Amino acid sequence: KKTIPQKPVNIRDITICDATAQMLEKAKRDGVETAFDRAATMKACPIGADSACCKHCSMGPCRLNAKDPYGKVGVCGATIDTIMARNFARMVAAGAAAHTDHGMAMLDLFREVVSGHIKEYRIKDVQKLDMVAQSIGIETEGRTTEDIAMDLYKELERTYTQVEGEIPFAKRVPEKTLETWRKYDMVPRGAMREIMELMHRTHMGVDQHYENITRQCSRTALADGWGGSMVATEISDILFGTPKPVAVEVNMGVLKEDMVNIVVHGHEPNMFESMLVSVSEASLIRAAKDAGAKGINLCGMCCSGAEMMSRHGVPHAGNFMSTEAVIVTGAVDAMVVDVQCIKQGLSKVAQCYGTHLFTTNYRCHIEGAEHIAFHEDKPGECTDEIVIRAISRFKSRNKPIEIPNIRNIGVHGFSHEYISYMLGGTFRASYTPLNDNIINGRIRGVAGVVGCTNPRVRHDWVHVEMVKELIRNDVLVVQTGCSQISLAKAGLMTPEAAHLAGPGLREVCETVGMPPVLGLGSCVDNSRILIACTAMVNEGGLGDSIADLPVAGAAPEWMSEKAISIGHYFVASGVYTVFGVTFPIVEETKFHKLLFNGLEEEYGLGKWGYTADPYEMARMMIEHIDKKRKALGIDK
Ligand code: SF4
Ligand code: MSK
């Protein structure tokens, strides 16, 4: 035990998640430190928070003054706008790299499955394969699944490796939106090229005009949204099945004291899929029972958890800021991780409770965690071994267990395909039902609320308050990632939550039997929102481009570079996108004016917004939705 140096914090001020709060109290009693403690004691660097510093060469690092941004320049002469634009662009490059590498990993698996080298996975959704192939001009009529799949692989590989031309999914972009991108030379070629060029251009002494940097930054972000992320979503649907609505339990109460608990946390579904097979293996279930357990309990966390919850109804134990807290229960026999959003601090917490922390992906090792390599050609070797190790930990559990008795049931797994199907036939008139309901005003607009949780703000609170405000004002909310889990825990993923919606949205939800807040899956599944926007444009009555739609986006508690990349691809696609917590920029600078206004006014794209206040965030989004309704002439 050690004494944690910390400001006295009222746990209720740092999270509204009762389960997390209960575990933070326990952690305090147990002398265990979490990211919440570190956030309370480590002040964020004020210069970095404003992005007013540069460390791109050893003549620096150079610090500028956010209060007098044009008062000085870096040693090389770089202005505040160059410095901020370069820093921002590199966040986009890192975030886009994470999503595109994830997508490429799924595509690698797809190739090996299609070519017959890997037999442990197979194509599960042939209908989706045909649909995706057709969407990019691949002939499907009278052809075998294998032929179509191989053509699709070859075509989608260009998303990453192509050096000239437009990425394949550019064919899905509404014509007018694509026209705008072409006009400003923003259509992505291949993700590798865009990320490489952005890293080059932001090197010391290359691109030193904030507006030109922003253009390449936009092209790179689009290579994520309409490239890497979209490939990850579509190929995962083809391989593992397209989600359909399913009732799932969320929150730490999904852990079971009398079972072997395995928690999977990360982003790529391939290892998690294999884990699902391993925990269903009769011999392993028998081994668990022989060890005195009632069985093996598999749960997810964060984004891979969100994907498995949507596809297979696997229970979900919590979002990013609960990953340490869940180990504090003492009930987790193994936490298994792959890539992204895995706090290094998990290792220490796991050691305190004797929980096994296993890394599985060659890209991600963590000091203090044990690495059991996952290979897709023999996936069970890794996941069976983890189950065996979890069983042995169950047998030797020697610490008191405390599981918060909280579970929230909700409906998850709304793909864009299902949203059209669900609303189909009920209100159909001149346009699609969703468009009809927006035009007739029952639904005021659509908001995508996504992203992480962050200990710098009250955990879950900003997400929940903002979404409640949106639905109260008849805005249909679609969600992904950790935000989806915040709302699920708050009980808004149920059809019964319709009573919290305004009268128009409530009527639609009650007629169809759907929740006012629809969960679409993980971070890469934000691409489903892009496709839903495209469908809204193509189906008519709501303008010619994504920028015309009465929609808005938000990441109220964001923390990762991936979130910045997502935000920027929504902005570059034409969506007003508001971030909370903090924004790495000095206000009233030229770069700030470009992101927060110029991209919309001069380029016809979307724009950025920022406020930490959930009610103000909702107000800003609704105001934007109303502005778009007015421009469309549907503001009655
Ligand atoms: Fe300073 Fe310029 Fe070097 Fe950046 S690139 S650290 S602003 S000298
Ligand atoms: S896991 S990027 S904390 S949503 Fe995708 Fe959650 Fe944000 Fe990671």
XYZ file of C-alpha atoms and ligand atoms in Angstrom:
652
model
C 0.000 0.000 0.000
C 1.166 3.528 -0.599
C -0.211 6.919 0.152
C -1.398 8.656 -2.959
C -0.483 12.333 -2.996
C -3.628 13.979 -4.249
C -5.898 16.924 -3.848
C -8.961 15.848 -1.912
C -11.391 14.887 -4.653
C -15.024 14.161 -4.230
C -15.454 11.059 -6.344
C -18.966 12.156 -7.302
C -17.393 15.219 -8.935
C -15.195 13.141 -11.214
C -17.654 10.535 -12.485
C -21.402 10.029 -12.711
C -20.865 6.307 -13.292
C -21.927 4.687 -10.006
C -19.932 1.522 -10.677
C -16.758 3.459 -11.470
C -17.296 5.651 -8.407
C -17.706 2.580 -6.174
C -14.478 1.124 -7.561
C -12.590 4.410 -7.190
C -13.595 4.421 -3.510
C -12.292 0.867 -3.241
C -9.076 1.797 -5.081
C -8.554 4.593 -2.588
C -9.035 2.162 0.305
C -6.688 -0.313 -1.361
C -4.027 2.378 -2.006
C -4.253 1.916 -5.748
C -3.678 4.852 -8.067
C -5.709 5.436 -11.244
C -5.699 7.935 -14.108
C -8.288 9.982 -12.188
C -5.726 10.456 -9.380
C -2.982 11.369 -11.811
C -5.215 13.836 -13.657
C -5.983 15.516 -10.330
C -2.317 15.926 -9.439
C -0.794 16.575 -12.863
C -1.759 19.978 -14.197
C -2.088 20.025 -17.966
C 0.709 22.063 -19.570
C -0.936 25.385 -20.440
C 1.362 26.061 -23.423
C 0.785 22.624 -24.912
C -2.942 22.878 -24.247
C -3.034 25.895 -26.555
C -0.693 24.206 -29.037
C 1.612 27.221 -28.719
C 4.834 25.198 -28.656
C 6.899 23.438 -31.281
C 9.504 20.718 -30.887
C 10.017 19.901 -34.520
C 13.745 20.659 -34.410
C 16.578 21.134 -31.963
C 16.805 24.886 -32.444
C 13.796 24.725 -30.125
C 11.607 23.549 -28.525
C 10.072 26.988 -29.002
C 7.312 28.369 -26.819
C 5.080 31.158 -27.995
C 2.759 33.219 -25.848
C -0.911 32.335 -26.281
C -1.879 35.680 -24.730
C 0.163 37.553 -27.345
C 0.239 35.034 -30.209
C 1.777 37.324 -32.783
C 4.254 38.881 -30.329
C 7.014 36.427 -31.223
C 7.917 33.583 -33.553
C 9.982 30.398 -33.225
C 13.770 30.433 -33.756
C 13.221 29.487 -37.428
C 10.618 32.234 -37.767
C 7.587 29.906 -37.629
C 4.461 31.830 -36.686
C 1.801 30.715 -34.235
C -0.424 29.676 -37.160
C 2.262 27.469 -38.697
C 3.069 25.919 -35.335
C -0.564 25.189 -34.459
C -1.430 23.919 -37.935
C 1.581 21.571 -37.919
C 0.738 20.242 -34.456
C -2.899 19.749 -35.383
C -1.975 18.063 -38.670
C 0.318 15.633 -36.866
C -2.508 14.673 -34.527
C -4.613 13.949 -37.598
C -1.749 11.962 -39.151
C -1.400 9.817 -36.010
C -5.131 9.283 -35.632
C -5.570 8.456 -39.312
C -2.599 6.070 -39.119
C -4.235 4.210 -36.221
C -7.522 3.737 -38.071
C -5.966 2.924 -41.417
C -3.567 0.411 -39.877
C -6.559 -1.207 -38.168
C -8.440 -1.264 -41.507
C -5.429 -2.665 -43.306
C -5.115 -5.440 -40.715
C -8.753 -6.403 -41.409
C -8.078 -6.311 -45.142
C -4.960 -8.495 -44.731
C -7.092 -11.043 -42.898
C -9.758 -10.828 -45.616
C -7.155 -11.529 -48.329
C -5.807 -14.552 -46.489
C -9.328 -15.896 -45.903
C -10.347 -15.377 -49.531
C -7.158 -16.951 -50.870
C -7.721 -19.966 -48.591
C -4.567 -19.513 -46.498
C -6.558 -18.899 -43.338
C -9.416 -21.291 -42.658
C -10.290 -20.254 -39.115
C -12.375 -17.310 -40.349
C -14.827 -17.151 -43.232
C -17.068 -14.712 -45.045
C -20.205 -14.490 -42.930
C -22.191 -11.806 -44.730
C -22.295 -12.523 -48.459
C -25.089 -10.003 -49.000
C -22.938 -7.253 -47.541
C -19.999 -8.405 -49.692
C -22.137 -7.956 -52.810
C -23.445 -4.614 -51.639
C -19.981 -3.196 -50.898
C -18.597 -4.576 -54.168
C -21.443 -3.026 -56.166
C -20.981 0.321 -54.413
C -17.551 0.646 -55.990
C -18.478 -0.716 -59.412
C -17.498 -4.392 -59.101
C -19.719 -6.700 -61.128
C -21.469 -9.290 -58.932
C -24.102 -10.800 -61.223
C -23.481 -14.509 -61.899
C -20.059 -14.525 -60.189
C -18.802 -16.665 -57.322
C -18.353 -15.232 -53.843
C -14.615 -15.944 -54.049
C -14.220 -14.020 -57.335
C -16.153 -11.037 -56.051
C -14.228 -11.099 -52.772
C -10.849 -11.218 -54.515
C -11.801 -8.291 -56.752
C -13.002 -6.398 -53.717
C -9.715 -7.069 -51.932
C -7.655 -5.813 -54.889
C -9.783 -2.729 -55.214
C -9.772 -1.861 -51.512
C -6.030 -2.366 -51.198
C -5.764 0.872 -53.208
C -7.220 2.642 -50.156
C -3.790 2.274 -48.617
C -1.197 1.796 -51.310
C -2.379 3.850 -54.264
C -0.030 6.671 -55.237
C -2.218 8.479 -57.789
C -5.974 8.699 -58.349
C -8.904 8.617 -55.921
C -9.500 6.041 -53.166
C -12.212 3.482 -54.069
C -14.834 4.701 -51.583
C -14.662 8.174 -53.148
C -17.293 6.614 -55.437
C -19.699 6.621 -52.480
C -19.298 10.327 -51.723
C -22.253 12.535 -52.766
C -21.388 14.160 -56.075
C -21.428 17.741 -54.889
C -19.293 16.975 -51.840
C -16.802 15.197 -54.100
C -16.804 18.159 -56.485
C -15.783 20.433 -53.615
C -12.960 18.103 -52.628
C -11.742 17.931 -56.218
C -11.797 21.693 -56.499
C -9.434 21.998 -53.535
C -7.344 18.925 -54.373
C -8.538 17.140 -51.249
C -9.600 13.746 -52.596
C -7.359 11.178 -50.908
C -5.075 9.085 -53.115
C -3.916 6.322 -50.748
C -3.632 6.577 -46.959
C 0.066 5.710 -46.902
C 0.842 8.494 -49.343
C -1.341 11.046 -47.560
C 0.066 10.316 -44.106
C 3.638 10.296 -45.451
C 3.134 13.578 -47.261
C 1.555 15.180 -44.211
C 4.485 14.111 -42.036
C 6.871 15.507 -44.644
C 5.028 18.776 -45.013
C 4.963 19.326 -41.253
C 8.719 18.707 -40.920
C 10.792 21.751 -40.029
C 11.146 24.098 -42.959
C 8.599 22.635 -45.415
C 4.948 23.746 -45.531
C 4.755 27.026 -43.666
C 1.340 28.262 -44.663
C -1.380 27.188 -42.234
C -4.000 27.064 -44.976
C -1.961 24.808 -47.251
C -1.131 22.527 -44.294
C -4.859 22.345 -43.481
C -5.635 21.213 -47.013
C -3.308 18.217 -46.753
C -4.546 17.650 -43.211
C -8.096 17.431 -44.620
C -7.042 15.044 -47.373
C -5.354 12.802 -44.790
C -8.369 12.856 -42.473
C -10.627 11.938 -45.409
C -8.289 9.009 -46.140
C -9.223 7.843 -42.654
C -13.001 8.366 -42.721
C -13.737 7.330 -46.297
C -10.715 5.022 -46.425
C -9.134 3.212 -43.512
C -12.074 3.390 -41.118
C -14.656 2.591 -43.766
C -12.665 -0.427 -44.960
C -12.348 -1.601 -41.333
C -16.117 -1.402 -40.844
C -17.145 -2.943 -44.161
C -14.625 -5.798 -44.111
C -15.428 -6.589 -40.459
C -19.132 -6.748 -41.367
C -18.364 -9.063 -44.289
C -16.144 -11.341 -42.199
C -17.958 -11.298 -38.877
C -21.510 -10.250 -39.772
C -23.345 -6.928 -40.051
C -24.788 -5.895 -36.679
C -28.520 -6.071 -36.052
C -30.273 -4.660 -32.998
C -29.657 -6.785 -29.964
C -30.460 -6.277 -26.277
C -27.234 -6.281 -24.263
C -26.238 -5.688 -20.669
C -23.708 -2.949 -20.005
C -21.837 -1.914 -16.837
C -19.587 -3.604 -14.292
C -22.371 -5.797 -12.971
C -21.821 -7.985 -16.041
C -18.859 -9.514 -14.161
C -19.793 -12.653 -12.226
C -18.148 -13.524 -8.943
C -18.683 -17.265 -9.442
C -17.370 -17.397 -13.000
C -14.008 -17.011 -14.691
C -14.123 -13.410 -15.936
C -12.244 -12.456 -19.087
C -12.373 -8.855 -20.248
C -11.254 -7.948 -23.782
C -10.353 -4.314 -24.433
C -8.984 -2.625 -27.525
C -10.118 -2.196 -31.096
C -9.676 -4.999 -33.602
C -12.416 -7.659 -33.646
C -10.301 -10.591 -34.948
C -8.787 -11.641 -31.603
C -12.068 -11.019 -29.775
C -13.893 -13.249 -32.292
C -11.421 -16.030 -31.519
C -11.861 -15.430 -27.791
C -15.581 -15.980 -28.263
C -14.800 -19.360 -29.829
C -12.372 -20.297 -27.022
C -14.788 -19.507 -24.190
C -17.394 -21.732 -25.873
C -14.959 -24.650 -26.133
C -16.422 -27.587 -24.177
C -13.066 -28.722 -22.756
C -12.289 -25.226 -21.475
C -15.732 -24.835 -19.932
C -15.176 -28.188 -18.224
C -11.781 -26.994 -16.958
C -13.413 -23.871 -15.549
C -16.024 -25.989 -13.784
C -13.350 -28.316 -12.450
C -11.699 -25.236 -10.986
C -14.903 -24.472 -9.093
C -16.360 -21.850 -11.431
C -19.879 -21.918 -12.848
C -18.443 -21.213 -16.276
C -16.517 -18.646 -18.304
C -17.837 -15.112 -18.580
C -16.561 -13.054 -21.527
C -17.077 -9.278 -21.503
C -15.850 -6.404 -23.636
C -14.680 -2.881 -22.936
C -14.078 0.208 -25.050
C -14.342 -0.158 -28.826
C -13.717 -3.849 -29.501
C -16.275 -4.343 -26.747
C -18.690 -2.072 -28.633
C -18.186 -4.097 -31.821
C -18.691 -7.465 -30.139
C -21.698 -6.144 -28.258
C -23.244 -5.004 -31.542
C -22.476 -8.166 -33.507
C -22.857 -10.906 -30.920
C -24.525 -9.413 -27.849
C -21.379 -9.861 -25.720
C -21.911 -7.904 -22.460
C -19.932 -4.685 -22.068
C -18.210 -3.744 -18.799
C -17.556 -0.035 -19.415
C -15.761 2.630 -21.372
C -12.232 4.033 -21.482
C -12.255 5.689 -18.051
C -13.507 2.491 -16.389
C -10.776 0.151 -17.597
C -8.683 0.519 -14.443
C -11.756 0.579 -12.205
C -12.997 -2.759 -13.547
C -9.770 -4.453 -12.423
C -10.267 -2.960 -8.935
C -13.267 -5.314 -8.546
C -10.716 -8.087 -8.111
C -13.026 -10.242 -10.235
C -11.207 -9.927 -13.546
C -9.155 -13.069 -14.048
C -7.662 -11.871 -17.328
C -7.749 -8.605 -19.190
C -6.769 -9.108 -22.812
C -5.817 -6.167 -25.005
C -4.813 -5.611 -28.612
C -4.308 -2.029 -29.813
C -5.311 1.573 -29.013
C -6.556 3.347 -25.880
C -4.902 0.870 -23.532
C -3.573 2.830 -20.571
C -0.096 1.771 -19.487
C -1.396 2.254 -15.938
C -3.493 -0.912 -16.326
C -0.377 -2.962 -15.778
C 0.192 -1.594 -12.258
C -3.460 -1.920 -11.269
C -3.541 -5.481 -12.623
C -0.475 -6.358 -10.532
C -2.176 -5.005 -7.403
C -5.146 -7.362 -7.861
C -3.323 -10.375 -9.285
C -5.189 -9.972 -12.584
C -3.410 -11.270 -15.690
C -2.910 -8.509 -18.241
C -2.170 -10.004 -21.649
C -1.083 -8.118 -24.734
C -1.684 -10.026 -27.964
C -0.840 -7.798 -30.917
C 2.778 -7.436 -32.066
C 2.222 -3.692 -32.316
C 1.431 -3.327 -28.634
C 3.588 -4.637 -25.811
C 3.322 -3.129 -22.322
C 6.006 -3.284 -19.677
C 4.706 -5.466 -16.880
C 2.122 -7.235 -19.061
C 2.622 -10.679 -20.516
C 2.627 -10.995 -24.291
C 0.885 -13.981 -25.862
C 1.139 -13.456 -29.599
C -2.056 -13.733 -31.620
C -1.736 -15.273 -35.085
C -4.735 -15.328 -37.376
C -3.795 -18.658 -38.941
C -3.927 -20.326 -35.501
C -6.033 -17.909 -33.433
C -7.099 -20.486 -30.850
C -3.518 -21.049 -29.697
C -3.418 -17.580 -28.178
C -6.998 -17.320 -26.946
C -7.184 -20.878 -25.558
C -3.969 -20.229 -23.625
C -5.452 -17.034 -22.194
C -8.585 -18.895 -21.075
C -6.419 -21.545 -19.380
C -4.415 -18.844 -17.598
C -7.609 -17.070 -16.537
C -8.953 -20.326 -15.091
C -5.784 -20.811 -13.070
C -6.095 -17.268 -11.695
C -9.716 -18.015 -10.734
C -8.498 -21.024 -8.783
C -5.979 -18.956 -6.878
C -8.089 -15.840 -6.265
C -6.945 -14.589 -2.887
C -8.259 -11.050 -2.664
C -11.744 -9.951 -1.641
C -14.031 -9.369 -4.603
C -16.454 -6.495 -4.904
C -18.542 -6.205 -8.052
C -20.865 -3.208 -8.347
C -24.317 -4.692 -8.746
C -25.222 -2.451 -11.682
C -26.320 -3.570 -15.138
C -28.118 -1.502 -17.735
C -29.932 -3.274 -20.505
C -30.179 -1.508 -23.847
C -30.539 -2.144 -27.561
C -27.342 -1.846 -29.621
C -26.194 -2.806 -33.111
C -27.835 -0.293 -35.425
C -25.996 -0.367 -38.738
C -26.924 2.263 -41.332
C -28.510 -0.559 -43.338
C -30.732 -1.390 -40.391
C -31.712 2.219 -39.747
C -33.106 2.483 -43.310
C -34.829 -0.880 -42.938
C -36.253 -0.019 -39.523
C -37.764 3.254 -40.631
C -38.837 1.788 -43.964
C -42.455 1.220 -44.818
C -43.792 3.107 -41.846
C -43.686 6.683 -42.993
C -42.650 6.230 -46.564
C -43.949 9.025 -48.789
C -41.993 10.981 -51.366
C -38.545 10.437 -49.859
C -37.160 7.879 -47.395
C -38.847 7.728 -43.991
C -35.882 9.350 -42.235
C -35.784 12.198 -44.744
C -39.593 12.516 -44.618
C -39.522 12.845 -40.859
C -36.796 15.464 -41.045
C -38.658 17.383 -43.731
C -41.965 17.272 -41.851
C -40.128 18.381 -38.703
C -40.891 15.434 -36.423
C -37.142 14.860 -36.402
C -35.363 18.235 -36.287
C -32.045 16.825 -37.396
C -29.489 14.114 -36.679
C -26.499 14.384 -34.351
C -23.523 12.031 -34.230
C -22.211 11.970 -30.666
C -19.027 9.971 -30.385
C -15.645 9.636 -28.781
C -13.791 8.977 -25.626
C -14.110 9.735 -21.953
C -11.498 11.893 -20.247
C -10.556 12.372 -16.582
C -10.170 16.119 -17.151
C -13.972 16.372 -17.165
C -16.702 14.670 -15.143
C -16.731 11.159 -16.585
C -19.860 10.401 -18.690
C -21.629 13.572 -17.531
C -20.932 15.743 -20.582
C -22.045 12.963 -22.956
C -25.241 12.234 -21.064
C -26.358 15.806 -20.426
C -25.708 16.862 -23.997
C -27.504 13.915 -25.547
C -30.510 14.387 -23.255
C -30.693 17.999 -24.380
C -30.500 16.999 -28.045
C -33.254 14.400 -27.921
C -35.425 16.731 -25.830
C -35.205 19.035 -28.828
C -36.223 16.315 -31.317
C -32.704 15.625 -32.555
C -32.152 11.922 -33.300
C -28.776 10.865 -31.881
C -26.482 8.244 -33.395
C -23.490 7.087 -31.384
C -20.263 5.157 -31.447
C -17.355 4.298 -29.183
C -17.108 5.114 -25.524
C -19.844 7.743 -25.792
C -22.315 5.006 -26.700
C -21.432 3.225 -23.456
C -21.929 6.415 -21.407
C -25.476 6.679 -22.754
C -26.144 2.971 -22.409
C -25.247 3.200 -18.721
C -27.611 6.165 -18.424
C -30.423 3.996 -19.815
C -30.972 5.932 -23.045
C -30.476 2.990 -25.388
C -33.945 1.628 -24.745
C -37.182 2.296 -26.632
C -38.633 3.386 -23.252
C -36.185 6.318 -23.253
C -38.450 7.847 -25.916
C -40.310 9.606 -23.103
C -37.217 11.816 -22.698
C -37.482 12.927 -26.333
C -39.368 15.909 -27.706
C -42.883 15.210 -29.069
C -41.837 14.692 -32.702
C -38.946 12.341 -32.055
C -40.982 10.550 -29.396
C -43.758 9.890 -31.901
C -41.304 8.400 -34.411
C -39.576 6.274 -31.748
C -42.863 5.004 -30.324
C -44.262 4.157 -33.744
C -41.166 2.238 -34.780
C -40.254 0.967 -31.303
C -36.745 2.324 -31.437
C -34.609 4.179 -28.880
C -34.020 7.910 -29.432
C -30.289 7.180 -29.231
C -28.932 4.607 -31.672
C -25.588 2.858 -31.097
C -23.619 2.093 -34.254
C -20.499 0.446 -32.797
C -16.831 1.358 -32.430
C -14.674 4.365 -33.434
C -14.043 3.036 -36.951
C -17.816 2.625 -37.269
C -18.118 6.392 -37.467
C -17.868 5.548 -41.143
C -21.457 4.247 -40.777
C -22.469 7.825 -39.985
C -20.777 9.031 -43.194
C -22.741 6.437 -45.162
C -25.969 7.386 -43.404
C -25.303 11.055 -44.340
C -24.662 10.005 -47.941
C -27.938 8.080 -48.001
C -29.751 11.161 -46.687
C -28.295 13.266 -49.521
C -28.882 10.661 -52.230
C -32.417 9.902 -51.174
C -33.435 13.486 -51.790
C -35.141 16.485 -50.273
C -32.280 17.551 -48.019
C -29.899 19.287 -50.414
C -27.108 18.160 -52.697
C -24.151 17.726 -50.394
C -23.399 16.570 -46.853
C -22.802 20.229 -45.972
C -26.495 20.916 -46.750
C -27.857 18.391 -44.233
C -29.392 19.388 -40.891
C -26.827 17.328 -39.007
C -24.033 18.007 -36.530
C -21.381 16.009 -34.692
C -19.746 16.106 -31.278
C -17.065 14.454 -29.179
C -17.860 15.886 -25.732
C -15.138 14.093 -23.729
C -12.527 13.364 -26.407
C -8.910 12.569 -25.570
C -7.190 10.716 -28.441
C -5.498 11.778 -31.674
C -7.947 9.442 -33.413
C -10.751 11.679 -32.187
C -9.106 14.690 -33.864
C -8.800 12.743 -37.107
C -12.470 11.704 -36.875
C -13.527 15.261 -36.093
C -11.579 16.600 -39.019
C -12.921 14.073 -41.524
C -16.439 15.013 -40.460
C -15.599 18.693 -40.870
C -13.983 18.062 -44.285
C -17.061 16.025 -45.262
C -19.320 18.993 -44.494
C -20.404 18.450 -40.875
C -20.338 21.017 -38.083
C -18.399 19.245 -35.331
C -18.150 20.436 -31.729
C -15.527 19.158 -29.315
C -15.539 19.458 -25.535
C -12.813 19.258 -22.833
C -10.262 21.497 -24.549
C -9.181 22.406 -28.068
C -5.499 22.644 -29.023
C -5.576 26.120 -30.520
C -5.130 29.791 -29.642
C -8.408 31.594 -30.221
C -8.710 34.481 -32.634
C -5.647 33.470 -34.617
C -5.775 32.970 -38.399
C -5.663 29.185 -38.017
C -8.493 29.314 -35.477
C -10.613 31.412 -37.818
C -9.955 28.976 -40.656
C -11.025 25.883 -38.680
C -13.945 27.497 -36.893
C -15.336 29.505 -39.793
C -13.298 29.695 -43.005
C -13.635 26.027 -43.935
C -17.410 26.486 -44.049
C -17.604 29.974 -45.492
C -14.766 29.881 -48.014
C -14.512 26.187 -48.866
C -18.120 25.051 -48.464
C -17.096 22.296 -46.015
C -18.124 21.874 -42.379
C -16.473 23.676 -39.480
C -15.180 23.101 -35.969
C -16.808 24.292 -32.747
C -15.688 24.088 -29.143
C -17.231 24.371 -25.714
C -16.807 22.332 -22.558
C -20.423 22.995 -21.502
C -22.844 20.225 -22.547
C -25.883 22.502 -22.719
C -24.046 25.081 -24.789
C -22.757 22.283 -27.003
C -26.311 21.078 -27.650
C -27.459 24.649 -28.260
C -24.684 25.241 -30.812
C -25.567 22.027 -32.635
C -29.295 22.760 -32.659
C -28.646 26.294 -33.896
C -26.613 24.844 -36.760
C -29.304 22.262 -37.557
C -31.903 25.055 -37.627
C -29.665 27.139 -39.914
C -29.498 24.216 -42.347
C -33.267 23.632 -42.118
C -33.833 27.260 -42.952
C -31.510 27.078 -45.955
C -33.442 24.014 -47.140
C -36.763 25.820 -46.687
C -38.058 23.266 -44.167
C -37.963 25.481 -41.095
C -41.692 25.667 -40.508
Fe 11.364 26.210 -33.084
Fe 11.039 26.357 -35.742
Fe 12.390 24.314 -34.670
Fe 9.772 24.515 -34.300
S 10.781 24.174 -36.238
S 11.269 23.981 -32.751
S 9.466 26.724 -34.191
S 12.952 26.468 -34.591
S -11.996 3.396 -27.492
S -10.579 6.433 -29.166
S -11.393 6.109 -25.886
S -13.938 6.281 -28.150
Fe -12.266 3.647 -29.425
Fe -13.061 5.015 -26.613
Fe -11.972 7.127 -27.735
Fe -10.556 5.021 -27.456
